[in-house]
Short mmCIF file of C-alpha atoms and ligand atoms in Angstrom, two decimals:
data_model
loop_
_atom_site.label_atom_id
_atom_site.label_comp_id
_atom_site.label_asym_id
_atom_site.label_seq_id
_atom_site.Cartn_x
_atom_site.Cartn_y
_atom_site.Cartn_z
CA UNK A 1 26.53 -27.33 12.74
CA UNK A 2 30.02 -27.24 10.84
CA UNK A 3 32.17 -28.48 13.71
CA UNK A 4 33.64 -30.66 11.37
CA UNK A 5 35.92 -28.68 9.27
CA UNK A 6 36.31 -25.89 11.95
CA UNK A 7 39.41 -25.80 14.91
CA UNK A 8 37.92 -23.18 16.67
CA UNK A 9 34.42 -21.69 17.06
CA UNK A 10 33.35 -17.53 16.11
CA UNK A 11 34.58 -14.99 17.76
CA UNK A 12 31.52 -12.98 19.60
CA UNK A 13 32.05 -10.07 17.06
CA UNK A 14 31.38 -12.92 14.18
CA UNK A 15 28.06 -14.42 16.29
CA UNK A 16 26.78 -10.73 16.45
CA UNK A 17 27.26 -9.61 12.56
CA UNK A 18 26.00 -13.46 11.58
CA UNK A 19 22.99 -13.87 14.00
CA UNK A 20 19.20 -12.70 12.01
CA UNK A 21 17.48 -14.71 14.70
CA UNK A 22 16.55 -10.81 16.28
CA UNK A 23 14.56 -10.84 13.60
CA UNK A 24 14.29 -13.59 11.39
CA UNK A 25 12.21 -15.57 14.12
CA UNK A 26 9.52 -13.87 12.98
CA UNK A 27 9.87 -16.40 10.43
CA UNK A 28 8.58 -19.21 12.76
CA UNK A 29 5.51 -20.33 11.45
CA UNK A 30 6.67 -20.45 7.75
CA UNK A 31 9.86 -22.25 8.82
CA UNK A 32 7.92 -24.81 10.55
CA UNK A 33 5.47 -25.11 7.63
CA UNK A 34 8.07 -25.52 5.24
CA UNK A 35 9.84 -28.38 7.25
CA UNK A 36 6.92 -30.48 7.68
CA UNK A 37 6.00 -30.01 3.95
CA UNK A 38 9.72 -30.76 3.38
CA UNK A 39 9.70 -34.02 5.74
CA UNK A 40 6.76 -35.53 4.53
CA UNK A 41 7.88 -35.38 0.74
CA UNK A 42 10.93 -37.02 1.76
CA UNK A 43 9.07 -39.90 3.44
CA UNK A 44 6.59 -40.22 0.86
CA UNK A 45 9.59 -40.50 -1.46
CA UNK A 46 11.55 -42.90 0.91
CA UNK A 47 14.24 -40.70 0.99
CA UNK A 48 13.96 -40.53 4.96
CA UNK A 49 12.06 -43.88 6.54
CA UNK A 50 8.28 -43.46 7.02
CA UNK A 51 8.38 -43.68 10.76
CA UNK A 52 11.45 -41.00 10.95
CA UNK A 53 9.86 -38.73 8.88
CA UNK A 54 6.27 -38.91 11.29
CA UNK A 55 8.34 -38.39 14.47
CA UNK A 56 10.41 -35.20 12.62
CA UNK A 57 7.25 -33.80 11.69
CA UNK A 58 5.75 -34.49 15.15
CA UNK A 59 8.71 -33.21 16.55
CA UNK A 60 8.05 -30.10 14.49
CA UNK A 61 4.76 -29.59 15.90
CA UNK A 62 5.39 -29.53 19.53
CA UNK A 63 8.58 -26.94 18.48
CA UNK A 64 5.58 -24.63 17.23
CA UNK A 65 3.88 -24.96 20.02
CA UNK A 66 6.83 -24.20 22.53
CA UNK A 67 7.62 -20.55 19.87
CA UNK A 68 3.41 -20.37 20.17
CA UNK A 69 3.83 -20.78 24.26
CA UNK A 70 6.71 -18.96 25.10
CA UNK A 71 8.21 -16.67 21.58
CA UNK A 72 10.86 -18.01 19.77
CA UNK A 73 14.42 -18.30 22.40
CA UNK A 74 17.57 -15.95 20.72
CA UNK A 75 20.37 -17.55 21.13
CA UNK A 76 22.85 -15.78 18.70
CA UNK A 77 25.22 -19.47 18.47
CA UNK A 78 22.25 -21.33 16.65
CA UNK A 79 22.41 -17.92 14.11
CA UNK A 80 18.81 -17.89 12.61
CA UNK A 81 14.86 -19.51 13.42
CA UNK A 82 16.16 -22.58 10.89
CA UNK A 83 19.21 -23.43 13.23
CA UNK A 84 17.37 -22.35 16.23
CA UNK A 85 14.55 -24.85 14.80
CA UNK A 86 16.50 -27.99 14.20
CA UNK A 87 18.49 -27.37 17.29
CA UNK A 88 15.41 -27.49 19.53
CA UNK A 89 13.72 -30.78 17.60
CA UNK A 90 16.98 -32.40 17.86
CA UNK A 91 16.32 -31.70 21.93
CA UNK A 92 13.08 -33.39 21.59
CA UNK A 93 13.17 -36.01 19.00
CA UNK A 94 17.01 -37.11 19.31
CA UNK A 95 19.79 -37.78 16.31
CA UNK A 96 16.85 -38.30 13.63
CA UNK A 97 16.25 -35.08 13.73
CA UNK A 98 19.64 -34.47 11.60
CA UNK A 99 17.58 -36.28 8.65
CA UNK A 100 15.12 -33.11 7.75
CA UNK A 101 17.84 -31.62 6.48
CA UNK A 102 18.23 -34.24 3.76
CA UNK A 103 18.43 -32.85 -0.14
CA UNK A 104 17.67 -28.88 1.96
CA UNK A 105 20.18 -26.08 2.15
CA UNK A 106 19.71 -23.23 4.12
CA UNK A 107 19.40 -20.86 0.91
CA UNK A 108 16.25 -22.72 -0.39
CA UNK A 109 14.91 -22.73 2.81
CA UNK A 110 14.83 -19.15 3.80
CA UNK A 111 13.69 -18.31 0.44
CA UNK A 112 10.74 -20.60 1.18
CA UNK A 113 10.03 -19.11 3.77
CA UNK A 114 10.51 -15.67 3.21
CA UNK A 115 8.22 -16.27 0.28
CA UNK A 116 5.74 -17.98 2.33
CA UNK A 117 5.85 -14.68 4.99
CA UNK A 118 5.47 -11.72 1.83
CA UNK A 119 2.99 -14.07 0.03
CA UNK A 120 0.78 -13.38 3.50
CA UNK A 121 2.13 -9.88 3.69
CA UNK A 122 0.59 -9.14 0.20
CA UNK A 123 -2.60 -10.83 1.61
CA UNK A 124 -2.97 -8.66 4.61
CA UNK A 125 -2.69 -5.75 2.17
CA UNK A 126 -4.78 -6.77 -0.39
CA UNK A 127 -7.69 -6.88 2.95
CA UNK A 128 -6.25 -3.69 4.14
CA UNK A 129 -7.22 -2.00 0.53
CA UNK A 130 -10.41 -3.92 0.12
CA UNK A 131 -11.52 -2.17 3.41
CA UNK A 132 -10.19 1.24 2.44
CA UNK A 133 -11.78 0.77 -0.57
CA UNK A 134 -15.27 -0.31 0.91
CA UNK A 135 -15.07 2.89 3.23
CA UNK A 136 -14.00 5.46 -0.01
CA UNK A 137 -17.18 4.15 -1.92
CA UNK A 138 -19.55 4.33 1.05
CA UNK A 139 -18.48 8.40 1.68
CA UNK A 140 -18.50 8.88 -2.36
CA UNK A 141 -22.29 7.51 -2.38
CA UNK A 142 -22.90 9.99 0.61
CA UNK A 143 -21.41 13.34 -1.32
CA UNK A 144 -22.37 12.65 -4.74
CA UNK A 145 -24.31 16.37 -4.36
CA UNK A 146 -21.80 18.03 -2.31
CA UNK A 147 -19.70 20.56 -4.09
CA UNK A 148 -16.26 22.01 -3.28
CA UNK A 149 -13.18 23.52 -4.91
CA UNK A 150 -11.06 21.17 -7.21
CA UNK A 151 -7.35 22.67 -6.91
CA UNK A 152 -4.55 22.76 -9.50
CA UNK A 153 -1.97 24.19 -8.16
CA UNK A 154 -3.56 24.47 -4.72
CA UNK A 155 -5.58 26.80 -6.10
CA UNK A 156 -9.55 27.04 -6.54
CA UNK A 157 -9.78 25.90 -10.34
CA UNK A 158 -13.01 24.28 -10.67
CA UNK A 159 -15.85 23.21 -8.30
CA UNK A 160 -16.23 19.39 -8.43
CA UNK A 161 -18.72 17.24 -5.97
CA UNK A 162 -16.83 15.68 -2.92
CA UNK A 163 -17.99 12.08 -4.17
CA UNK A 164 -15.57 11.87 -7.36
CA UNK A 165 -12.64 13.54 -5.18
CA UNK A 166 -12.98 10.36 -3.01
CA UNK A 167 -13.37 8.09 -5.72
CA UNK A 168 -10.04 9.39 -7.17
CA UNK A 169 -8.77 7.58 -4.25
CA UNK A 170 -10.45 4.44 -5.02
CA UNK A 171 -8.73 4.28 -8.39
CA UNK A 172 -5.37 4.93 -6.62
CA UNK A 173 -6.60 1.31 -4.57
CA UNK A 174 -7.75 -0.72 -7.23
CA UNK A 175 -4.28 -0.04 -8.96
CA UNK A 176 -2.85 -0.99 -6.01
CA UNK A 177 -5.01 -4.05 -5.38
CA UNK A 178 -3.62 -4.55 -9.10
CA UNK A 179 -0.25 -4.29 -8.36
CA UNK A 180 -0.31 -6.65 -5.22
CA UNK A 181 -2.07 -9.16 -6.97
CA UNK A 182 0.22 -9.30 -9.92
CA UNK A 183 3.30 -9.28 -7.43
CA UNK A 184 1.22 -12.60 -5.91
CA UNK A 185 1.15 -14.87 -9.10
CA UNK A 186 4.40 -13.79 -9.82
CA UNK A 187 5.77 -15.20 -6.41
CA UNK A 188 3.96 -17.77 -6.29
CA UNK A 189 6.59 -21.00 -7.44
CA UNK A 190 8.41 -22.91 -4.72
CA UNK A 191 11.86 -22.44 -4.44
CA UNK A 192 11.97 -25.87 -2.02
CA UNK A 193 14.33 -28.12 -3.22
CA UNK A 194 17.35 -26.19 -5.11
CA UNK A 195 19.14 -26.53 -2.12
CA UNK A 196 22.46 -24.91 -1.80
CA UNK A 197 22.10 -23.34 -5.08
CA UNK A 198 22.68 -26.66 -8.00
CA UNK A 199 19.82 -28.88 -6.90
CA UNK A 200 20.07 -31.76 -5.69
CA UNK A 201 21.00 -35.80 -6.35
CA UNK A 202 18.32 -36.99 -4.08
CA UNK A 203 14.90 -38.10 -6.01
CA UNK A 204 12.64 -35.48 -4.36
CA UNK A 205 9.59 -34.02 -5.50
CA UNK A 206 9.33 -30.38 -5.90
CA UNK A 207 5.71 -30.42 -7.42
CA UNK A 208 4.62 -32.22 -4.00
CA UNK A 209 6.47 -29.55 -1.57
CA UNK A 210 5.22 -26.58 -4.27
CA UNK A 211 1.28 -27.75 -3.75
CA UNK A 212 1.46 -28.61 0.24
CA UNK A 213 3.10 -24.77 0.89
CA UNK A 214 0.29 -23.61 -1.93
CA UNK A 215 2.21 -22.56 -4.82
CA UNK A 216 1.13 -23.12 -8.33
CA UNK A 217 4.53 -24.65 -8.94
CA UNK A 218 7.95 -24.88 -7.99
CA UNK A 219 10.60 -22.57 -9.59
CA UNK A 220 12.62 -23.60 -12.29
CA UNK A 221 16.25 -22.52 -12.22
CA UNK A 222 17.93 -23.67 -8.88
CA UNK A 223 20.53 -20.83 -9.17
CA UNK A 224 18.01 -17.85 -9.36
CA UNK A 225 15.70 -19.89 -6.76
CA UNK A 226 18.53 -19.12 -4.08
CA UNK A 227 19.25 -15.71 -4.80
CA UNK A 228 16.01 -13.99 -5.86
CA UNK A 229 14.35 -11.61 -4.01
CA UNK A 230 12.02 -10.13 -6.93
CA UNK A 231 9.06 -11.64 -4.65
CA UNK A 232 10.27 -9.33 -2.11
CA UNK A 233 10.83 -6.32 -3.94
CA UNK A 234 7.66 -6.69 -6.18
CA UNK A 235 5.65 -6.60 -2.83
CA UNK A 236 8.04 -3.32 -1.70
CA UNK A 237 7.27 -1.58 -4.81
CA UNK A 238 3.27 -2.20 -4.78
CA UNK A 239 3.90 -0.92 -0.65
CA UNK A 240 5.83 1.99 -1.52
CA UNK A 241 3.42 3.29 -4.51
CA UNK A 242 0.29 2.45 -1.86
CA UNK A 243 2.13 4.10 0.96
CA UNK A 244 2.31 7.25 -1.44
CA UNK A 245 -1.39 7.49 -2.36
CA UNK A 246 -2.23 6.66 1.10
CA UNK A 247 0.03 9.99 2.06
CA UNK A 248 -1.42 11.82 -0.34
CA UNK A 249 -4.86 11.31 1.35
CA UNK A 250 -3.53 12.04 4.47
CA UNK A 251 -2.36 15.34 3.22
CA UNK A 252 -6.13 16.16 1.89
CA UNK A 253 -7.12 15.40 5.29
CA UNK A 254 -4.44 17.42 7.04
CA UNK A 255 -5.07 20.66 4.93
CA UNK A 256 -8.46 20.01 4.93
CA UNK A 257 -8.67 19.84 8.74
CA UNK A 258 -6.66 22.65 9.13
CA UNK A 259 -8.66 26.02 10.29
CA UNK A 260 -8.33 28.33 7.67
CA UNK A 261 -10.06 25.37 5.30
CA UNK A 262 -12.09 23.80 7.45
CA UNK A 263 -13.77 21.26 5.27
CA UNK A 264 -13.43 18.46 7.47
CA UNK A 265 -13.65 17.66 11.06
CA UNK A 266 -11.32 14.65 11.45
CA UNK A 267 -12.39 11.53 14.24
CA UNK A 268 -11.37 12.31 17.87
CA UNK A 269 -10.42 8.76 17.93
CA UNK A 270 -7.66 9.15 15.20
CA UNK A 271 -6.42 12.57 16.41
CA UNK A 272 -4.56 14.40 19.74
CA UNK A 273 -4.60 17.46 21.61
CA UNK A 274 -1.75 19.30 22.68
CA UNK A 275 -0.08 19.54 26.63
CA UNK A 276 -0.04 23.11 26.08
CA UNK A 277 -2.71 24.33 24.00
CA UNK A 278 -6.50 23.61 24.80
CA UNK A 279 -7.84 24.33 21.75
CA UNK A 280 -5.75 22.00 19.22
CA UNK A 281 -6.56 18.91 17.85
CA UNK A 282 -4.27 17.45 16.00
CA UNK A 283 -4.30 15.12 12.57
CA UNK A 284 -1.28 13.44 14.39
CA UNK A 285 -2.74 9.89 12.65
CA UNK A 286 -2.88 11.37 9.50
CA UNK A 287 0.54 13.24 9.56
CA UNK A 288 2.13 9.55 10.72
CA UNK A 289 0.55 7.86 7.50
CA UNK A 290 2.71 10.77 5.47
CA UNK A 291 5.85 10.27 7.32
CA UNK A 292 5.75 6.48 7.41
CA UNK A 293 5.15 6.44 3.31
CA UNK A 294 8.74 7.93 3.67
CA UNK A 295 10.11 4.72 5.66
CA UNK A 296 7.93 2.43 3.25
CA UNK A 297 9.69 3.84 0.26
CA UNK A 298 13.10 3.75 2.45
CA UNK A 299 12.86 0.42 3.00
CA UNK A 300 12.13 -0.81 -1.31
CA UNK A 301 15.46 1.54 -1.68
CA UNK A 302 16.79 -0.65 1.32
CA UNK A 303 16.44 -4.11 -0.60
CA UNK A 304 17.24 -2.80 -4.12
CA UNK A 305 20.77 -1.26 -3.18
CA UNK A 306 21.12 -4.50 -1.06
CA UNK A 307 20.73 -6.71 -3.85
CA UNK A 308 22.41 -4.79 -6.57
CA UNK A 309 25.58 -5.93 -8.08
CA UNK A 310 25.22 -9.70 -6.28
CA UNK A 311 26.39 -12.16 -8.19
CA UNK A 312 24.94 -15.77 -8.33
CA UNK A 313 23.99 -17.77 -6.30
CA UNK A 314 23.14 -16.80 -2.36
CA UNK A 315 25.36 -14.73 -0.73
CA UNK A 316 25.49 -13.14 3.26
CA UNK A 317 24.00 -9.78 2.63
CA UNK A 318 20.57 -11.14 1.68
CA UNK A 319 20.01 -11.86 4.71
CA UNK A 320 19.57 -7.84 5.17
CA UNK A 321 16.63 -8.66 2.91
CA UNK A 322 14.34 -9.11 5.86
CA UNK A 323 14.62 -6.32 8.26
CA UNK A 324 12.95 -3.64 5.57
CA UNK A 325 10.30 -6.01 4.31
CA UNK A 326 8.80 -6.53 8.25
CA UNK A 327 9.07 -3.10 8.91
CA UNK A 328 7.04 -1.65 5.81
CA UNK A 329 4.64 -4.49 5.70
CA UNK A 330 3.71 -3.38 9.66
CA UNK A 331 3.87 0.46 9.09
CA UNK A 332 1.89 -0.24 5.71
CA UNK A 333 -0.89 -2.32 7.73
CA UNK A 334 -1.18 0.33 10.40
CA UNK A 335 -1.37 3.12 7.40
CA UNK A 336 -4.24 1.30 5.66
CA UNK A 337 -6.03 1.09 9.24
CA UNK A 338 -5.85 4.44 10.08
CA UNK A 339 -6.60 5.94 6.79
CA UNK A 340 -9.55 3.81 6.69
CA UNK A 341 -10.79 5.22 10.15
CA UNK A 342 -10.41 8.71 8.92
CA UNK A 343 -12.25 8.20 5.71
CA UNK A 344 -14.96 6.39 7.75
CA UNK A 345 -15.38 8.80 10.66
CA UNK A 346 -14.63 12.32 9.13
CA UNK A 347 -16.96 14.76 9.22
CA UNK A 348 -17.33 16.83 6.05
CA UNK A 349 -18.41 19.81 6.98
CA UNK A 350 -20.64 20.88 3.41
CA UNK A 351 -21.09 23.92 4.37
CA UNK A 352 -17.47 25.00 4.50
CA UNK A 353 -16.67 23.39 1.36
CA UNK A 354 -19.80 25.18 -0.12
CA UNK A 355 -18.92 28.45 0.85
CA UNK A 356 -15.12 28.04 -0.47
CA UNK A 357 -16.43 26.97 -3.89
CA UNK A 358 -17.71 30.09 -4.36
CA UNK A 359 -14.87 31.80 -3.48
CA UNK A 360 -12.30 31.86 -6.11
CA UNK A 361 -13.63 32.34 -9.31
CA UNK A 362 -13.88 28.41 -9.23
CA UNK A 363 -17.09 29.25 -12.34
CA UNK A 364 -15.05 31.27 -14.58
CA UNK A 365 -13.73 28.39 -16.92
CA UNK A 366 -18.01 27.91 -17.16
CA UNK A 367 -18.37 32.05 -18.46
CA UNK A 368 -15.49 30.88 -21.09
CA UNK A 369 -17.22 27.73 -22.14
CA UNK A 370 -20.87 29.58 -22.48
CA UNK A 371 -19.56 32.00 -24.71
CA UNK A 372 -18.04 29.46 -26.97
CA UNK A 373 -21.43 27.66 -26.91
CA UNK A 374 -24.28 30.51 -27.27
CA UNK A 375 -21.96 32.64 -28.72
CA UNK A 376 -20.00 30.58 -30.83
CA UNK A 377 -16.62 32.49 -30.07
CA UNK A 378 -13.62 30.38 -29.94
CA UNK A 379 -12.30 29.70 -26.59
CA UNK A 380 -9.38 31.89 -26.72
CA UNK A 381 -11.03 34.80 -27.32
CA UNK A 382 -13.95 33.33 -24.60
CA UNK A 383 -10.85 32.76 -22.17
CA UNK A 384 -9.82 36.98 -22.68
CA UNK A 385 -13.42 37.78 -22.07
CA UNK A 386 -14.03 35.60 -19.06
CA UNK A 387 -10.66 37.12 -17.92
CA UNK A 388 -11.52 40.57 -18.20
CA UNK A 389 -15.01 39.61 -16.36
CA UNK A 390 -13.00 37.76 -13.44
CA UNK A 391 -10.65 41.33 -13.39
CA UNK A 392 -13.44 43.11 -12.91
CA UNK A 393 -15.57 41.19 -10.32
CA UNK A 394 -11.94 40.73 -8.18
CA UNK A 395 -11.50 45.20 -8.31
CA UNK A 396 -15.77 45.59 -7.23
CA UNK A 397 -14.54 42.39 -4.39
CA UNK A 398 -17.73 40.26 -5.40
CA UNK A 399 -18.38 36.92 -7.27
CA UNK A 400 -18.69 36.71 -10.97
CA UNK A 401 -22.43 36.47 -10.92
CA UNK A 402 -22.69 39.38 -9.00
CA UNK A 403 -21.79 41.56 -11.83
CA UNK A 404 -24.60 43.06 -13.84
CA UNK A 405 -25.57 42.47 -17.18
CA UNK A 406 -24.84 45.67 -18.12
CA UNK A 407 -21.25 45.38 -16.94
CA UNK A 408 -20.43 42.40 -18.57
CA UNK A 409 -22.03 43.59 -21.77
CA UNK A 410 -19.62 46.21 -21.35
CA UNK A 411 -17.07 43.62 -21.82
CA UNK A 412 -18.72 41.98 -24.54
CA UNK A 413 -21.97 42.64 -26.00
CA UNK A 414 -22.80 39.32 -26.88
CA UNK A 415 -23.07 38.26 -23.44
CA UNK A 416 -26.82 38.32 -22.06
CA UNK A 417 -28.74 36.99 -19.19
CA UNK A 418 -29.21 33.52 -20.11
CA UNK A 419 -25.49 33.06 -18.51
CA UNK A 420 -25.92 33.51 -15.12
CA UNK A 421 -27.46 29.91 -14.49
CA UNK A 422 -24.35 28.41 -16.31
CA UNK A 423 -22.39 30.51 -13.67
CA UNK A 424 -23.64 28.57 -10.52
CA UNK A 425 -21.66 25.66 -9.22
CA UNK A 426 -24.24 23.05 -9.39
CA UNK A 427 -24.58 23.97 -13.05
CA UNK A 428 -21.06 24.07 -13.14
CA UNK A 429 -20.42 20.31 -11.99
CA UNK A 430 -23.67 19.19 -13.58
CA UNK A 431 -22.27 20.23 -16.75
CA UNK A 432 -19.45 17.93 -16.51
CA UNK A 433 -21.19 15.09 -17.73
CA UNK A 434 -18.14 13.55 -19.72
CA UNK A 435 -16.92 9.99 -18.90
CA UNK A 436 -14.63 10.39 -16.31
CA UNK A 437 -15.89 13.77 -15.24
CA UNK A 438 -17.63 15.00 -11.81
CA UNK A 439 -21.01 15.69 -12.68
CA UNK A 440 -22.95 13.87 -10.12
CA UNK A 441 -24.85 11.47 -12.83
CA UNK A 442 -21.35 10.06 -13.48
CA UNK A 443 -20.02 10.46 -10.22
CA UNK A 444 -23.22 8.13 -8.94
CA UNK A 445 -22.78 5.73 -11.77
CA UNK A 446 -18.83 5.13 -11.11
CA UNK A 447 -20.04 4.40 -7.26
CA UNK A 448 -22.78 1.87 -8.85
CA UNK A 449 -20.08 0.38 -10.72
CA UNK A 450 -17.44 0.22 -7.31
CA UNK A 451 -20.26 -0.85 -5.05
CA UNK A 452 -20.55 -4.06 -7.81
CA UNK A 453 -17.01 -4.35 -8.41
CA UNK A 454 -16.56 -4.55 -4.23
CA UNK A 455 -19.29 -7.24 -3.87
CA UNK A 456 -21.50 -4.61 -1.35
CA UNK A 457 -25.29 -5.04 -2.43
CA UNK A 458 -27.54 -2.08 -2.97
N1 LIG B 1 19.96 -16.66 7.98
C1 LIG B 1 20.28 -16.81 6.61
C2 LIG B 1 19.54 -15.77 5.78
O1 LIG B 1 18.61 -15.22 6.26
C3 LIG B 1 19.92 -18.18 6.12
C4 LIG B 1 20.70 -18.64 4.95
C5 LIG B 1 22.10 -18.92 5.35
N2 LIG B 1 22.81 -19.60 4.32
C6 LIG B 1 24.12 -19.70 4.31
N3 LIG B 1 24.68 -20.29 3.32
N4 LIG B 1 24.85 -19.19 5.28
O2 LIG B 1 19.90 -15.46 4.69
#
């Protein structure tokens, strides 16, 4: 392509460290949009004739079908899919093919492209968490009743109903359904038309190419057009923070599957055995979700240290840009998927969950607040009480309202039998009737309020 000024061509060592058509052909059908957008503006403008510009764009078409046919050819001497691209029409259509690259550098058009590719990457996500979503609000509206611990610390603390623990997940999505969506409308202006990185002297129209590829506009500083990558990291950032939550469920799952716990039974379709060991079955999907967050977050660190320190305008290491955006926008589709399985097919097992609330003392913060409220002592001195009740129950080995009245009496005399309803777990989470909180009223109300927000009827 630069025979011109050159005496002699790359050495292989140079066509191996320059070629991104490994990967960049995954580019293809953006390229190809791009260019035909590109061609037609120039016709309409009569920067290229009419009748070129039909058999370019022509030209274009049966090129997609050939990559649609038979994948995109790698040949490491025509560098990248834009080369690889032109080379091909140039095959088919002949010497006008060397107009489409009238008033187009390479920079603007890979940052069209790559633009065009996260744009659908942030698409696919924001249909990935809308399905996650759907499936955390259908098992909330199942287990509005069912109680189990809450953990601080990974410790019993407080029962809560199974509903609002799932539902904390669906807040985690809707901020990331947030974040994707902001990272959308920021990306979306056109970079088409800055060309090598100063614009260009030929009268095209950037508003035209901007609304044929979709964008709300083109961009408006040819220098930062070239050589930002903000689109791509926005869309890293929103895929590393999802990733996270989405490991973070997978580690709920993963305990919770585990024996000892045994509040879930997790799909046999989303889970192994072992060669060796007949009885295991493993949360193998689950445990992949919470490594791959750790390639998803790789991969934002990836592009940021890549693009640190670059001055203006493009320059060669971009092109690393791509390699970490496909992988964590596959691993990230493949994490929503299989989260969303688990959430849909697990089993809660209610009993389990039941039986490990009232384990642990999970009602003592309930002792603490009756006191304060029939008794009118201030929760400090509640807190010692409840404390000295809990000491006692944990030296006889039962639960706390298993103690007599006499013996908490003993402990404080104020206490009488009106507080062993308030020590149950229902009455527990039922009393949590805050905004926000987990008793089941609210907990049903918030999956009212999802169900609407989600578009499911009922
Ligand atoms: N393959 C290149 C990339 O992905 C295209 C842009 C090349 N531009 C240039 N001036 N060499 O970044």
């Amino acid at each position: 392509m630069w025979g011109g000024r050159f005496a002699e061509g790359p050495s292989s060592i140079m066509r191996e460290i320059n070629a991104s058509i490994p990967f960049d052909k995954a580019l293809w059908r953006q390229d190809i949009r791009a260019s035909k957008a590109h061609v037609a503006m120039l016709g309409a403008q009569g920067i290229v004739a009419p009748e070129d510009a039909a058999t370019i764009s022509a030209g274009l078409d049966q090129v997609a079908a050939e990559y649609a046919q038979n994948g995109v050819p790698e040949n490491w001497d025509l560098e990248d899919i834009h080369m690889t691209t032109e080379s091909r029409l140039a095959e088919l259509v002949g010497p006008v093919a060397g107009r489409l690259h009238t008033a187009r550098s390479r920079n603007d058009q890979v940052a069209t492209d790559f633009r065009l590719w996260v744009r659908d990457a942030v698409d696919e996500a924001l249909a990935g968490l809308n399905a996650l979503q759907k499936a955390l609000v259908q098992r909330a509206g199942e287990h509005v009743n069912t109680i189990l611990p809450g953990f601080t610390h990974l410790q019993t603390a407080q029962p809560v109903v199974l509903g609002h623990h799932l539902l904390a997940y669906y807040e985690m999505a809707a901020r990331d359904v947030s974040r994707f969506a902001d990272a959308r409308a920021r990306m979306n202006q056109c970079p088409l038309g800055s060309a090598a990185l100063a614009g260009t002297g030929f009268p095209i129209d950037r508003f035209a190419t901007a609304s044929a590829l979709d964008f709300d506009r083109p961009t408006d500083n040819s220098l930062d057009s070239v050589s930002d990558r903000d689109f791509a990291l926005d869309y890293l950032m929103a895929a590393a923070q999802c990733a996270l939550h989405l490991s973070r469920l997978a580690e709920e799952f993963i305990i919770w599957a585990s024996q000892p716990f045994g509040f879930v039974t997790l799909p046999d379709s989303l889970s192994t055995g072992s060669s060796i060991m007949p009885q295991k079955k493993n949360p193998d999907a689950a445990e992949l979700v919470r490594g791959h967050a750790g390639r998803i977050i790789g991969a934002l660190t990836s592009l940021m240290i890549t693009m640190k320190g670059l001055p203006l305008a493009y320059s060669k290491d971009m092109q690393d840009d791509k390699p970490p955006v496909f992988e964590a926008a596959g691993l990230l589709t493949l994490c929503l998927a299989a989260m969303t399985g688990m959430v849909e097919g697990a089993y809660f097992r209610q009993d389990r969950m039941r039986a490990a609330a009232e384990l642990g003392y999970a009602t003592a913060t309930d002792l603490a607040d009756w006191l304060v409220r029939q008794a009118n002592i201030p929760f400090r001195e509640a807190h010692h009480i409840t404390g000295a009740a809990v000491k006692l129950a944990e030296r006889k080995g039962v639960a706390l309202d298993q103690l007599s009245l006499e013996e908490l009496q003993a402990i404080d005399s104020r206490i009488d039998e009106r507080v062993f309803p308030a020590l149950s777990v229902e009455a527990s989470v039922a009393s949590r009737a805050s905004h926000g909180g987990t008793a089941p009223v609210q907990v049903a109300q918030r999956v009212a309020q999802a169900r609407a927000a989600l578009g499911l009827v009922g």
